[in-house]
GROMACS .gro file of C-alpha atoms in nm:
model
  166
    1MET     CA    1   9.279   9.791  10.323
    2GLN     CA    2   9.552   9.649  10.063
    3MET     CA    3   9.871   9.751  10.074
    4PHE     CA    4   9.976   9.793   9.692
    5HIS     CA    5   9.796   9.954   9.413
    6TYR     CA    6   9.600   9.718   9.189
    7ASP     CA    7   9.417   9.747   8.824
    8ASN     CA    8   9.422   9.536   8.528
    9ASN     CA    9   9.631   9.721   8.365
   10LEU     CA   10   9.872   9.638   8.614
   11LYS     CA   11   9.771   9.285   8.585
   12ASN     CA   12   9.810   9.267   8.241
   13LEU     CA   13  10.146   9.404   8.238
   14GLU     CA   14  10.259   9.137   8.496
   15GLN     CA   15  10.096   8.837   8.280
   16GLN     CA   16  10.259   8.909   7.999
   17GLY     CA   17  10.578   8.986   8.148
   18LYS     CA   18  10.602   9.335   8.061
   19PHE     CA   19  10.790   9.439   8.389
   20LYS     CA   20  10.986   9.723   8.268
   21ASP     CA   21  10.615   9.867   8.145
   22ILE     CA   22  10.498   9.860   8.490
   23PHE     CA   23  10.698  10.137   8.613
   24SER     CA   24  10.631  10.334   8.297
   25TYR     CA   25  10.270  10.284   8.387
   26LEU     CA   26  10.261  10.343   8.749
   27GLU     CA   27  10.481  10.642   8.705
   28ASN     CA   28  10.321  10.838   8.414
   29GLN     CA   29   9.937  10.721   8.390
   30ILE     CA   30   9.873  10.687   8.785
   31PRO     CA   31   9.888  11.000   8.960
   32PHE     CA   32  10.046  10.998   9.298
   33SER     CA   33   9.934  10.793   9.588
   34GLU     CA   34  10.078  10.619   9.917
   35LYS     CA   35   9.975  10.315   9.747
   36ASN     CA   36  10.121  10.373   9.398
   37TYR     CA   37  10.438  10.467   9.520
   38SER     CA   38  10.490  10.175   9.743
   39THR     CA   39  10.386   9.951   9.487
   40GLN     CA   40  10.664  10.104   9.278
   41ILE     CA   41  10.926  10.072   9.547
   42ALA     CA   42  10.790   9.697   9.600
   43TYR     CA   43  10.809   9.578   9.243
   44ALA     CA   44  11.182   9.712   9.223
   45TRP     CA   45  11.330   9.610   9.517
   46TYR     CA   46  11.121   9.212   9.430
   47LEU     CA   47  11.243   9.257   9.074
   48TYR     CA   48  11.654   9.324   9.172
   49SER     CA   49  11.637   9.065   9.432
   50GLU     CA   50  11.428   8.801   9.352
   51GLY     CA   51  11.463   8.801   8.951
   52ASP     CA   52  11.614   8.485   8.948
   53PHE     CA   53  11.290   8.302   9.046
   54VAL     CA   54  11.051   8.521   8.787
   55ASN     CA   55  11.233   8.456   8.444
   56SER     CA   56  11.574   8.507   8.291
   57LYS     CA   57  11.494   8.820   8.104
   58VAL     CA   58  11.410   8.977   8.451
   59SER     CA   59  11.731   8.800   8.615
   60SER     CA   60  11.920   8.974   8.308
   61ASP     CA   61  11.789   9.321   8.398
   62TRP     CA   62  11.873   9.321   8.789
   63GLU     CA   63  12.064   9.651   8.725
   64PHE     CA   64  11.775   9.842   8.609
   65TYR     CA   65  11.556   9.730   8.894
   66LYS     CA   66  11.826   9.796   9.115
   67ASN     CA   67  11.849  10.133   8.985
   68LYS     CA   68  11.484  10.191   9.009
   69TRP     CA   69  11.449  10.073   9.355
   70ILE     CA   70  11.749  10.294   9.465
   71VAL     CA   71  11.610  10.612   9.318
   72LYS     CA   72  11.286  10.528   9.468
   73LEU     CA   73  11.412  10.483   9.816
   74LYS     CA   74  11.615  10.778   9.825
   75TYR     CA   75  11.316  11.004   9.737
   76ALA     CA   76  11.081  10.845   9.975
   77ILE     CA   77  11.362  10.858  10.255
   78ASP     CA   78  11.414  11.228  10.175
   79ASN     CA   79  11.026  11.313  10.089
   80LEU     CA   80  10.771  11.072  10.192
   81GLN     CA   81  10.791  11.004  10.555
   82GLN     CA   82  10.447  11.089  10.697
   83TYR     CA   83  10.345  10.799  10.449
   84PRO     CA   84  10.302  10.485  10.680
   85GLU     CA   85  10.320  10.215  10.411
   86ILE     CA   86  10.567  10.384  10.224
   87CYS     CA   87  10.795  10.384  10.569
   88PHE     CA   88  10.714  10.012  10.608
   89ILE     CA   89  10.839   9.936  10.230
   90ILE     CA   90  11.159  10.129  10.302
   91ALA     CA   91  11.237   9.991  10.598
   92TYR     CA   92  11.123   9.607  10.492
   93THR     CA   93  11.341   9.641  10.153
   94LEU     CA   94  11.627   9.782  10.327
   95GLU     CA   95  11.607   9.500  10.563
   96MET     CA   96  11.568   9.222  10.361
   97SER     CA   97  11.837   9.353  10.095
   98GLY     CA   98  12.103   9.353  10.372
   99MET     CA   99  12.253   9.663  10.236
  100ASP     CA  100  12.213  10.057  10.261
  101ILE     CA  101  12.179  10.249   9.928
  102ASN     CA  102  12.389  10.544  10.087
  103GLU     CA  103  12.647  10.324  10.190
  104ASP     CA  104  12.566  10.427  10.548
  105ILE     CA  105  12.730  10.193  10.856
  106ASP     CA  106  12.439  10.303  11.047
  107TYR     CA  107  12.181  10.179  10.818
  108GLU     CA  108  12.003   9.923  11.074
  109THR     CA  109  11.893  10.256  11.258
  110LYS     CA  110  11.722  10.398  10.930
  111ILE     CA  111  11.504  10.048  10.926
  112LYS     CA  112  11.422  10.110  11.286
  113LYS     CA  113  11.337  10.469  11.220
  114PHE     CA  114  11.112  10.389  10.935
  115TYR     CA  115  10.949  10.084  11.084
  116GLU     CA  116  10.888  10.312  11.340
  117LEU     CA  117  10.768  10.580  11.146
  118SER     CA  118  10.502  10.362  10.969
  119LYS     CA  119  10.340  10.239  11.289
  120THR     CA  120  10.331  10.610  11.419
  121ASN     CA  121  10.156  10.758  11.114
  122SER     CA  122   9.956  10.412  11.072
  123GLN     CA  123   9.554  10.475  11.135
  124ASN     CA  124   9.476  10.125  10.961
  125ASP     CA  125   9.458   9.824  11.237
  126ASN     CA  126   9.589   9.579  10.968
  127HIS     CA  127   9.910   9.801  10.871
  128LEU     CA  128   9.934   9.812  11.273
  129LYS     CA  129   9.912   9.432  11.332
  130LEU     CA  130  10.183   9.406  11.022
  131TYR     CA  131  10.403   9.621  11.156
  132ASN     CA  132  10.410   9.519  11.528
  133PHE     CA  133  10.439   9.158  11.357
  134ILE     CA  134  10.754   9.254  11.186
  135SER     CA  135  10.908   9.460  11.483
  136SER     CA  136  10.865   9.165  11.709
  137ASN     CA  137  11.105   8.984  11.465
  138ARG     CA  138  10.827   8.740  11.333
  139LYS     CA  139  10.822   8.580  11.707
  140SER     CA  140  10.421   8.661  11.701
  141LYS     CA  141  10.141   8.508  11.480
  142ILE     CA  142   9.969   8.746  11.249
  143ASP     CA  143   9.631   8.657  11.172
  144THR     CA  144   9.537   8.499  10.809
  145ASN     CA  145   9.222   8.778  10.740
  146CYS     CA  146   9.534   9.077  10.802
  147LEU     CA  147   9.740   8.900  10.566
  148ASN     CA  148   9.483   8.824  10.328
  149SER     CA  149   9.341   9.219  10.344
  150LEU     CA  150   9.647   9.356  10.325
  151PHE     CA  151   9.754   9.152  10.012
  152PRO     CA  152   9.460   9.032   9.858
  153MET     CA  153   9.571   9.027   9.474
  154ASP     CA  154   9.727   8.777   9.277
  155THR     CA  155  10.058   8.961   9.173
  156LEU     CA  156  10.372   8.864   9.241
  157ILE     CA  157  10.455   9.105   9.504
  158ASP     CA  158  10.136   9.003   9.709
  159LYS     CA  159  10.179   8.689   9.679
  160TYR     CA  160  10.570   8.714   9.798
  161PHE     CA  161  10.435   8.894  10.108
  162LEU     CA  162  10.168   8.642  10.175
  163GLU     CA  163  10.446   8.330  10.116
  164VAL     CA  164  10.703   8.537  10.326
  165LEU     CA  165  10.473   8.663  10.599
  166SER     CA  166  10.280   8.367  10.656
   0.00000   0.00000   0.00000
């Protein structure tokens, strides 16, 4: 079961480099779902933090993506703690960004809390394997089939997670 929302419209927007339009599409044309919201957080964080590797246009729009990421995170932290995929992406992006969106001194506790919520609420074996891998500080191995199941598409964020977690 894949981690993020994917469809041909999203693929086309990404291929055309219309990254800002991805948010409009996901927010206005796709109904709320755990996958959709996780995808929005992941894209916002990825384009904010890795924009230099995508292209100069994305890099110059870093503030737009940062603001999207922060707004999506704050809403998810306050309202979506029951969704394991969203909890995972909250924890992961906070951990990788090295900052807390609320300038809370104890944000590492928040990261641990959301990783734990993701494990506690998940019913999917591959998600549990991923959460266990991350919580082991990536010391254990993670099955390639598991990663390919979670990140099967050819999107920027799927490629990112496959590369970083392999």
